Amino acid sequence: MRCFLLYLLLVLVAVLPVQADSLDPAEKPSAPGFTLKNLRGENASLSDYHGKVVLLNFWATWCAPCRKEMPSMEKLWQTYREQGLVILAVSTDNGGESRIKSFARRLKLTFPILLDPDSQASDLYQVSGIPVSFLIDRQGRIVAHVLGSKDWASESAFQQVENLLLQ
């Protein structure tokens, strides 16, 4: 029985989202830079978006929680992209671009999708599970880290992004 309860606790810890939404200003690390290909085969760098608020999300097509949060990310993107929000969805898939393009078309995703099949950016951000998201402020500092899926179209997520856009 103890083993079962320990196992259950470990499963819950692994599945529940972990959020560090209010990091102390002194603890806000700079977001590591990277350059990856997008779905059009063009290079895209995090530095291209300096001065913008960036939601950096690591995901894969085979990940059910990732698929669950993508529509809410699209709503967030549609709502705030004109005010300076950028969403960079970094695919960790190894299966090729066609699966990712098909996935994006099926879900009608319009935000930028970057390809990280060799884990270049994933390693920089020490990604050990997906989905995982990093919210980066206009100064290029990581201000929030979310492990697990999140409803990015929720009132609290909208408020968090609005606050960053006003800074």
PDB file of C-alpha atoms in Angstrom, residues 44-121:
ATOM      1  CA  ALA A  44      14.410  32.443 -36.517  1.00  0.00           C
ATOM      2  CA  SER A  45      16.295  33.651 -33.460  1.00  0.00           C
ATOM      3  CA  LEU A  46      14.994  34.576 -30.048  1.00  0.00           C
ATOM      4  CA  SER A  47      16.957  37.826 -30.426  1.00  0.00           C
ATOM      5  CA  ASP A  48      14.705  38.719 -33.394  1.00  0.00           C
ATOM      6  CA  TYR A  49      11.988  39.410 -30.826  1.00  0.00           C
ATOM      7  CA  HIS A  50      13.938  41.541 -28.334  1.00  0.00           C
ATOM      8  CA  GLY A  51      11.621  44.219 -26.940  1.00  0.00           C
ATOM      9  CA  LYS A  52       8.592  41.941 -27.266  1.00  0.00           C
ATOM     10  CA  VAL A  53       6.909  39.739 -24.675  1.00  0.00           C
ATOM     11  CA  VAL A  54       7.607  36.136 -25.690  1.00  0.00           C
ATOM     12  CA  LEU A  55       5.786  32.971 -24.729  1.00  0.00           C
ATOM     13  CA  LEU A  56       8.321  30.243 -25.485  1.00  0.00           C
ATOM     14  CA  ASN A  57       6.638  26.831 -25.494  1.00  0.00           C
ATOM     15  CA  PHE A  58       8.317  23.438 -25.972  1.00  0.00           C
ATOM     16  CA  TRP A  59       5.973  20.739 -27.256  1.00  0.00           C
ATOM     17  CA  ALA A  60       5.553  17.727 -29.572  1.00  0.00           C
ATOM     18  CA  THR A  61       2.749  16.432 -31.793  1.00  0.00           C
ATOM     19  CA  TRP A  62       2.553  13.138 -29.873  1.00  0.00           C
ATOM     20  CA  CYS A  63       2.076  14.887 -26.499  1.00  0.00           C
ATOM     21  CA  ALA A  64      -1.594  14.933 -25.407  1.00  0.00           C
ATOM     22  CA  PRO A  65      -1.219  17.817 -22.903  1.00  0.00           C
ATOM     23  CA  CYS A  66       0.575  19.802 -25.616  1.00  0.00           C
ATOM     24  CA  ARG A  67      -2.311  19.269 -28.034  1.00  0.00           C
ATOM     25  CA  LYS A  68      -4.724  20.317 -25.295  1.00  0.00           C
ATOM     26  CA  GLU A  69      -3.089  23.711 -24.669  1.00  0.00           C
ATOM     27  CA  MET A  70      -2.430  24.711 -28.293  1.00  0.00           C
ATOM     28  CA  PRO A  71      -5.932  26.153 -29.009  1.00  0.00           C
ATOM     29  CA  SER A  72      -5.678  28.393 -25.930  1.00  0.00           C
ATOM     30  CA  MET A  73      -2.235  29.563 -27.079  1.00  0.00           C
ATOM     31  CA  GLU A  74      -3.786  30.494 -30.437  1.00  0.00           C
ATOM     32  CA  LYS A  75      -6.460  32.557 -28.622  1.00  0.00           C
ATOM     33  CA  LEU A  76      -3.762  34.312 -26.597  1.00  0.00           C
ATOM     34  CA  TRP A  77      -1.806  35.005 -29.805  1.00  0.00           C
ATOM     35  CA  GLN A  78      -4.846  36.365 -31.647  1.00  0.00           C
ATOM     36  CA  THR A  79      -5.712  38.613 -28.706  1.00  0.00           C
ATOM     37  CA  TYR A  80      -2.294  40.136 -27.976  1.00  0.00           C
ATOM     38  CA  ARG A  81      -0.015  39.840 -31.009  1.00  0.00           C
ATOM     39  CA  GLU A  82      -0.789  43.405 -32.135  1.00  0.00           C
ATOM     40  CA  GLN A  83       0.262  44.679 -28.692  1.00  0.00           C
ATOM     41  CA  GLY A  84       3.686  43.012 -28.824  1.00  0.00           C
ATOM     42  CA  LEU A  85       3.193  39.387 -27.781  1.00  0.00           C
ATOM     43  CA  VAL A  86       5.124  36.728 -29.672  1.00  0.00           C
ATOM     44  CA  ILE A  87       4.517  33.014 -29.291  1.00  0.00           C
ATOM     45  CA  LEU A  88       7.361  30.725 -30.294  1.00  0.00           C
ATOM     46  CA  ALA A  89       6.229  27.107 -30.229  1.00  0.00           C
ATOM     47  CA  VAL A  90       9.342  24.941 -30.368  1.00  0.00           C
ATOM     48  CA  SER A  91       8.572  21.455 -31.652  1.00  0.00           C
ATOM     49  CA  THR A  92      10.769  18.735 -30.203  1.00  0.00           C
ATOM     50  CA  ASP A  93       9.473  16.179 -32.731  1.00  0.00           C
ATOM     51  CA  ASN A  94      11.976  14.006 -34.563  1.00  0.00           C
ATOM     52  CA  GLY A  95       9.484  12.767 -37.162  1.00  0.00           C
ATOM     53  CA  GLY A  96       9.917  15.460 -39.784  1.00  0.00           C
ATOM     54  CA  GLU A  97       8.238  18.668 -40.805  1.00  0.00           C
ATOM     55  CA  SER A  98       5.249  17.170 -42.612  1.00  0.00           C
ATOM     56  CA  ARG A  99       3.694  15.842 -39.393  1.00  0.00           C
ATOM     57  CA  ILE A 100       4.190  19.201 -37.682  1.00  0.00           C
ATOM     58  CA  LYS A 101       2.749  21.154 -40.634  1.00  0.00           C
ATOM     59  CA  SER A 102      -0.265  18.840 -40.747  1.00  0.00           C
ATOM     60  CA  PHE A 103      -0.754  19.268 -36.990  1.00  0.00           C
ATOM     61  CA  ALA A 104      -0.603  23.081 -37.290  1.00  0.00           C
ATOM     62  CA  ARG A 105      -3.088  23.090 -40.188  1.00  0.00           C
ATOM     63  CA  ARG A 106      -5.497  20.774 -38.365  1.00  0.00           C
ATOM     64  CA  LEU A 107      -5.522  23.037 -35.273  1.00  0.00           C
ATOM     65  CA  LYS A 108      -5.424  26.248 -37.369  1.00  0.00           C
ATOM     66  CA  LEU A 109      -2.317  27.493 -35.564  1.00  0.00           C
ATOM     67  CA  THR A 110      -0.959  30.763 -36.909  1.00  0.00           C
ATOM     68  CA  PHE A 111       1.801  31.587 -34.416  1.00  0.00           C
ATOM     69  CA  PRO A 112       5.427  30.774 -35.323  1.00  0.00           C
ATOM     70  CA  ILE A 113       6.486  27.157 -34.965  1.00  0.00           C
ATOM     71  CA  LEU A 114      10.184  26.391 -34.729  1.00  0.00           C
ATOM     72  CA  LEU A 115      11.892  23.033 -35.226  1.00  0.00           C
ATOM     73  CA  ASP A 116      14.266  21.609 -32.610  1.00  0.00           C
ATOM     74  CA  PRO A 117      14.825  17.967 -33.646  1.00  0.00           C
ATOM     75  CA  ASP A 118      18.388  17.981 -32.268  1.00  0.00           C
ATOM     76  CA  SER A 119      17.370  19.531 -28.919  1.00  0.00           C
ATOM     77  CA  GLN A 120      19.530  22.609 -29.414  1.00  0.00           C
ATOM     78  CA  ALA A 121      17.100  25.012 -27.700  1.00  0.00           C
TER      79      ALA A 121
END
